[in-house]
């Protein structure tokens, strides 16, 4: 497939949708790291994760999007909220959510973004992604399973061990003795 | 001259070849006595005597074989037996030890061995019971070894070695009873005075090495005689330097002052060292390398009226004889007599009378040694260990016949009375002076003979005749309680006599002495036989030894045996053709007696024909009673004058010379002369107070100042500056730089650690910051690299 | 659409997440920031899968999701333990492992 297409091949609707979701995501992410309320931060994170799932749909990765919603928003965020609850985070505004040296984070983040942006733009410039065909979209799940149980079988099994270890470890760590 | 065992003639006899054993045996005996002597039954003396007898036997054998050698040479030149073993090498020059045996050496070896043996036998009785008996014998044996080493030395180095050994033992023996201050001071004086002369010996030897390139005596003699040297002036100065050593060793004026003081030693020492053997070492040196002196100082050169050696010798003769007049101590009289006779020997060498001087060494040794031993005998037996003639002697001739007889015979020899040994030798010296045109020394010689007879008569009278005094009175059994009043008349100003004058043999521990030996049956009151037997032997020789070379009787045997040692040919008139400076008178004399002489001179002629020499010694003059007459008359005059004066002054008998009694007290000038003589010409004062004080004092003060200020200053300064440097280095370099560097490196490490410490703060946020910023930087670097 | 869209978005999310890790004091908040980072990476992967038409990106993204879940579980368990022992989860105060 040709990666480089004419500007007239760009799907304007997709782009616009993308931009809107991206804006929401960025605002939410920014709120995660700047709000004083821990619970609010968790909720803003949920927004971010939802936005990511939406982006996955736009990128024709439905399986991943659904997994994202199920795992991340459904399990991980619940865990986070439980953690916040169990660590007696103060309800309402918390003073001193930022540590003393938070200032250094800004330049680091900016530099990082600059480096990444530069290299991305430098690499791709005006490249346009080709529309995936309907057949590709339909067979994407099967392709994923083919991949998991074919080429990436061993990592899959290893992953299962990791999950097992994590579960056992979490129980061991968190139990009251 | 080549070294290594060199035999100059085919098959010299065993004794001649192995004559080097002669000094070796006493030298080894010295060590044996020193180490084992105390444990031996006779305290080491048996080893000493045995070693001297062995040396004597070998010396006698060598003498016989030498005589044989000369006789078999039949008038040809007799080569000496030389052997050398290399001692050490320096540069290209080798120095060796060995032997150089010729007539002179044989005579000296025999003389030293013989007299040493007799004196050692004498000593066994004389120093019996002494607290250092063993060491005495060790020293005296070492002395003999040293002198023997010297007389057969083939080169100057060995000669100096023997010379120094003799100096050492002289010091040891003079100071034998060093507990008394005077004795040790006398020993030191002897040593230092001879040392002053030894400077000349070393300088002269160095100059000889420079002139001739070798120190071998044979080589030096040959080269000097043949005129093979670069500069005559340098040779002259070398001769002068060497002669200075002889002045010191042989007690010539002005370095004679040590000899009378050396009488502080035991009498055997005086008789062996300071009369017969050691003091003639200087004369021996001159005789040994005679060509150096003869050529260097131009002895017998045409028109020469005096030279250094003859002048010094002559002055010594007169001065010493004058000093002998005013001595009260019998040994001092004999000491000055020795000095005077040494002056004769030197004078003889100075006028070219080599044979006469050497023969005088020979005869003088016997009669002088005998005189000293008699003095010892008297002190041992008669005068209770005193040597003062005026206080403790007198009138003992009847009771000590052997001693008296030996004394008289030896005195006669000393005075030069005809047909005693001294006459033949001394008269030849005086004759030679006359015939070699050294008129002034002829006069000195005969005046000296007058004085010799005079002072010996005085001494004889005081010792043996007159009324017994003090110790002698006790011996003779005629004790007087007012001894001191006795000799009030004869007592002259004692004034400045030094302490050694009054010495007795104190160290003899006499009060608990063991039993003295037995005297001879025919002399029941005389000294024991060990003392008198040597006296008898020496007395005989005092008479008989002269007949070995008696010009009066036409015997020239001694001259014949030793003439090869002169180093220069003798200018015999009847061979002619030589450029030697021969006096006209002698030429006439020779022609007049040509006939009887021709027969005997034939053997001597044959050898000289082939060489046309540049330098020669004159031949000994023909003896005539008429030429000897003035001397003999003066001897007789001296005897009479002195006898009469002695009777008048000491014996208080009226005679023709009685008006002269007390002259020294009445007449100021005569008294002044007397005081001058009694104070030994104020030479001691000059040496000790003036010269020593003027030179040595400031020098020693300067040296002390130099030592304390300069040397110590330098040392202290070095130490201080080293300390200061050390301190500075410590403070600045060690503490600051080095420690600073070390501390700095440590601090760098620790500070960098401290500086990096905040990195590990334990704060997760910070770790995250670091991690991401590092990643950002890394990414930028990657981008930059790949752009 | 433009390829750079997804990538820029993910870069922005990443940077915000980095800021959150550095600046936040509460341990849970830091974990949340880390989740942001991980999600941005996931977005990147999916974008590349779309650009290159390769399914491997999806597979890898699913791996990341699983691992992230495991990590959050263990991480929160640790935070709970720390809270029990120290009554505080302010990372400023939890700096005993310092030099």
Coordinates of C-alpha atoms in Angstrom, one line a residue, chain B residues 385-674:
Chain B
X385 CA 122.6 2.8 91.3
X386 CA 123.8 6.3 91.0
X387 CA 125.6 7.8 88.0
X388 CA 126.7 11.0 89.7
X389 CA 130.5 11.0 89.6
X390 CA 130.9 13.7 92.1
X391 CA 128.4 12.4 94.7
X392 CA 128.7 8.7 94.6
X393 CA 131.9 7.6 93.0
X394 CA 135.7 7.8 93.5
X395 CA 138.5 5.6 94.6
X396 CA 137.1 2.3 93.5
X397 CA 139.7 1.1 91.1
X398 CA 141.2 -1.4 93.5
X399 CA 138.0 -3.1 94.3
X400 CA 136.7 -3.4 90.7
X401 CA 139.7 -4.6 88.6
X402 CA 137.8 -5.9 85.6
X403 CA 135.6 -2.9 85.3
X404 CA 138.6 -0.6 85.9
X405 CA 140.7 -2.5 83.3
X406 CA 138.0 -2.5 80.7
X407 CA 137.5 1.2 81.3
X408 CA 141.1 2.1 81.0
X409 CA 141.6 0.1 77.8
X410 CA 138.5 1.6 76.2
X411 CA 139.5 5.1 77.3
X412 CA 142.8 4.6 75.7
X413 CA 141.1 3.5 72.5
X414 CA 138.8 6.5 72.7
X415 CA 141.6 9.0 73.1
X416 CA 143.5 7.5 70.2
X417 CA 146.5 6.3 72.1
X418 CA 148.8 4.4 69.7
X419 CA 148.2 0.7 69.2
X420 CA 144.8 0.8 70.7
X421 CA 142.0 0.4 68.2
X422 CA 140.8 4.0 68.3
X423 CA 144.2 5.2 67.2
X424 CA 144.1 3.5 63.9
X425 CA 140.7 4.6 63.0
X426 CA 140.6 8.2 64.4
X427 CA 144.1 9.0 63.2
X428 CA 143.2 7.9 59.7
X429 CA 140.3 10.4 59.7
X430 CA 142.5 13.2 60.8
X431 CA 145.2 12.3 58.3
X432 CA 142.8 12.1 55.5
X433 CA 141.5 15.5 56.3
X434 CA 145.0 16.8 56.0
X435 CA 145.8 15.1 52.8
X436 CA 142.6 15.9 51.1
X437 CA 143.4 19.6 51.7
X438 CA 140.7 20.2 54.3
X439 CA 143.1 21.8 56.6
X440 CA 140.6 23.3 58.9
X441 CA 139.1 20.0 59.7
X442 CA 142.5 18.6 60.4
X443 CA 142.9 21.3 63.0
X444 CA 139.4 20.5 64.3
X445 CA 140.4 16.8 64.5
X446 CA 143.5 17.3 66.6
X447 CA 141.9 19.8 68.9
X448 CA 139.1 17.4 69.3
X449 CA 141.6 14.7 70.3
X450 CA 143.0 17.1 72.9
X451 CA 139.6 17.7 74.4
X452 CA 138.6 14.1 74.3
X453 CA 141.6 13.0 76.3
X454 CA 141.1 15.9 78.7
X455 CA 137.5 15.2 79.6
X456 CA 138.0 11.4 79.7
X457 CA 140.9 12.0 82.1
X458 CA 138.6 14.1 84.3
X459 CA 135.9 11.5 84.2
X460 CA 138.3 8.7 85.0
X461 CA 139.8 10.6 87.9
X462 CA 136.4 11.4 89.3
X463 CA 135.1 7.9 88.9
X464 CA 138.0 5.7 90.0
X465 CA 140.5 7.8 91.9
X466 CA 140.5 10.2 94.7
X467 CA 138.5 9.6 97.9
X468 CA 135.4 7.5 97.8
X469 CA 132.2 9.5 98.1
X470 CA 128.6 8.6 98.9
X471 CA 127.7 5.2 97.4
X472 CA 131.3 4.4 96.6
X473 CA 132.3 5.2 100.1
X474 CA 129.8 2.7 101.4
X475 CA 131.1 0.2 98.9
X476 CA 134.7 0.8 99.9
X477 CA 133.7 0.7 103.5
X478 CA 134.9 4.2 104.3
X479 CA 131.5 5.8 105.0
X480 CA 131.6 9.6 105.5
X481 CA 128.6 11.3 107.0
X482 CA 129.4 14.7 105.4
X483 CA 129.7 13.5 101.9
X484 CA 128.3 16.8 100.5
X485 CA 131.0 19.0 102.0
X486 CA 133.6 16.8 100.3
X487 CA 132.9 18.0 96.8
X488 CA 132.0 21.6 97.5
X489 CA 135.1 22.8 95.8
X490 CA 134.6 20.8 92.7
X491 CA 131.0 21.7 92.5
X492 CA 130.2 24.2 89.8
X493 CA 127.0 25.9 89.3
X494 CA 124.3 23.3 88.8
X495 CA 121.9 25.9 87.9
X496 CA 119.9 24.7 85.0
X497 CA 120.6 21.0 85.0
X498 CA 117.5 19.2 84.1
X499 CA 116.0 16.6 86.2
X500 CA 117.4 13.7 84.2
X501 CA 120.8 14.6 85.6
X502 CA 120.0 13.3 89.0
X503 CA 118.4 10.1 87.8
X504 CA 119.2 6.8 89.3
X505 CA 117.9 3.6 88.0
X506 CA 114.8 4.0 90.2
X507 CA 112.6 1.7 88.4
X508 CA 114.9 -1.1 89.2
X509 CA 112.8 -2.1 92.2
X510 CA 116.1 -2.6 93.8
X511 CA 115.0 -3.1 97.4
X512 CA 113.4 -6.4 96.7
X513 CA 115.8 -7.4 94.0
X514 CA 116.7 -11.1 93.7
X515 CA 120.2 -12.3 94.5
X516 CA 122.8 -10.9 92.2
X517 CA 124.9 -13.3 90.2
X518 CA 128.3 -14.5 91.1
X519 CA 131.4 -12.4 90.2
X520 CA 134.5 -13.9 88.7
X521 CA 136.8 -15.6 91.3
X522 CA 139.6 -13.2 90.4
X523 CA 137.5 -10.2 91.0
X524 CA 135.5 -11.0 94.1
X525 CA 134.0 -7.5 94.6
X526 CA 133.4 -6.7 91.1
X527 CA 130.0 -7.1 89.4
X528 CA 128.6 -10.6 88.7
X529 CA 130.1 -12.5 85.7
X530 CA 127.2 -11.8 83.4
X531 CA 128.1 -8.1 83.6
X532 CA 131.9 -8.5 83.6
X533 CA 132.2 -11.2 80.9
X534 CA 131.0 -8.8 78.2
X535 CA 133.3 -6.2 79.6
X536 CA 136.2 -8.6 79.1
X537 CA 135.2 -9.4 75.6
X538 CA 134.7 -5.8 74.6
X539 CA 137.9 -4.7 76.3
X540 CA 139.8 -7.2 74.3
X541 CA 138.2 -6.0 71.1
X542 CA 138.9 -2.4 72.1
X543 CA 142.5 -3.3 71.8
X544 CA 142.4 -5.8 69.0
X545 CA 139.8 -4.7 66.6
X546 CA 142.0 -1.9 65.4
X547 CA 144.5 -4.3 63.9
X548 CA 142.1 -5.2 61.1
X549 CA 143.0 -1.9 59.4
X550 CA 146.2 -0.5 60.7
X551 CA 147.9 1.9 58.2
X552 CA 150.7 2.3 60.7
X553 CA 151.5 -1.3 60.2
X554 CA 150.6 -1.4 56.6
X555 CA 147.5 -3.6 57.2
X556 CA 144.6 -2.6 54.9
X557 CA 142.6 -5.7 55.2
X558 CA 139.4 -4.0 56.3
X559 CA 139.6 -1.5 53.6
X560 CA 140.1 -4.3 51.1
X561 CA 137.0 -6.0 52.3
X562 CA 134.7 -3.0 52.1
X563 CA 136.0 -0.9 49.3
X564 CA 133.4 -2.3 46.9
X565 CA 130.8 -0.6 49.1
X566 CA 132.0 2.9 48.6
X567 CA 130.2 3.1 45.3
X568 CA 133.0 5.2 43.8
X569 CA 136.3 4.1 42.7
X570 CA 139.3 5.0 44.8
X571 CA 141.7 7.2 42.9
X572 CA 144.9 5.3 43.2
X573 CA 147.7 7.6 42.2
X574 CA 149.8 5.1 40.4
X575 CA 147.4 4.2 37.7
X576 CA 147.1 7.7 36.4
X577 CA 144.8 8.9 33.7
X578 CA 142.0 9.8 36.0
X579 CA 140.6 13.3 36.2
X580 CA 140.3 12.9 39.9
X581 CA 141.4 15.8 41.9
X582 CA 144.4 14.5 43.7
X583 CA 146.5 16.7 45.8
X584 CA 150.1 17.3 44.7
X585 CA 151.5 16.4 48.1
X586 CA 149.8 13.1 48.0
X587 CA 151.3 12.5 44.5
X588 CA 154.7 13.1 45.9
X589 CA 154.1 11.0 48.9
X590 CA 152.9 8.2 46.7
X591 CA 155.8 8.3 44.4
X592 CA 158.2 8.3 47.4
X593 CA 156.6 5.2 48.6
X594 CA 155.7 3.8 45.3
X595 CA 157.9 0.8 45.7
X596 CA 156.5 -0.8 48.8
X597 CA 153.0 0.1 47.8
X598 CA 153.2 -1.2 44.3
X599 CA 153.1 -4.8 45.4
X600 CA 150.0 -4.4 47.5
X601 CA 148.3 -1.9 45.2
X602 CA 148.5 -4.3 42.2
X603 CA 145.3 -6.1 43.1
X604 CA 143.4 -2.9 43.3
X605 CA 144.7 -1.5 40.1
X606 CA 143.6 -4.1 37.8
X607 CA 139.9 -3.5 38.3
X608 CA 140.0 0.2 37.7
X609 CA 141.8 0.3 34.4
X610 CA 138.8 -0.2 32.2
X611 CA 136.7 2.6 33.6
X612 CA 137.5 6.3 33.3
X613 CA 135.5 7.7 36.3
X614 CA 134.2 11.1 36.7
X615 CA 134.1 11.0 40.5
X616 CA 136.4 9.3 42.8
X617 CA 137.3 9.2 46.4
X618 CA 140.9 9.8 47.4
X619 CA 142.8 6.8 48.6
X620 CA 143.6 6.6 52.3
X621 CA 146.8 8.4 53.0
X622 CA 150.0 6.6 53.7
X623 CA 150.7 6.6 57.5
X624 CA 153.7 8.5 58.7
X625 CA 154.6 8.9 62.3
X626 CA 155.6 12.4 61.6
X627 CA 152.2 13.4 60.4
X628 CA 150.6 11.7 63.3
X629 CA 152.9 13.4 65.7
X630 CA 151.0 16.7 66.3
X631 CA 147.9 14.8 67.2
X632 CA 149.7 12.5 69.6
X633 CA 151.4 15.4 71.2
X634 CA 148.1 17.1 71.8
X635 CA 146.7 13.9 73.3
X636 CA 149.5 13.8 75.7
X637 CA 149.1 17.4 76.5
X638 CA 145.4 16.9 77.1
X639 CA 146.1 14.1 79.4
X640 CA 148.6 16.0 81.5
X641 CA 146.6 19.2 81.7
X642 CA 143.5 17.4 82.7
X643 CA 145.3 15.2 85.2
X644 CA 146.9 18.1 86.9
X645 CA 143.6 20.1 86.9
X646 CA 141.7 17.2 88.3
X647 CA 144.2 16.7 91.0
X648 CA 144.1 20.4 91.8
X649 CA 140.3 20.8 91.7
X650 CA 139.0 17.5 92.9
X651 CA 141.9 16.0 94.7
X652 CA 142.9 19.3 96.3
X653 CA 146.6 18.6 95.7
X654 CA 148.9 21.4 95.0
X655 CA 150.5 21.3 91.6
X656 CA 151.4 23.5 88.7
X657 CA 147.8 24.2 87.7
X658 CA 146.5 25.0 91.2
X659 CA 146.2 28.7 90.3
X660 CA 143.4 27.7 87.9
X661 CA 141.3 26.3 90.7
X662 CA 138.1 28.2 91.1
X663 CA 138.7 30.2 87.9
X664 CA 135.0 29.9 86.9
X665 CA 134.0 31.7 90.1
X666 CA 136.7 34.3 90.1
X667 CA 136.6 35.3 86.4
X668 CA 133.4 36.6 85.0
X669 CA 134.0 35.7 81.3
X670 CA 135.2 32.2 82.2
X671 CA 132.3 31.8 84.5
X672 CA 130.0 32.9 81.8
X673 CA 131.4 30.3 79.4
X674 CA 131.0 27.7 82.1

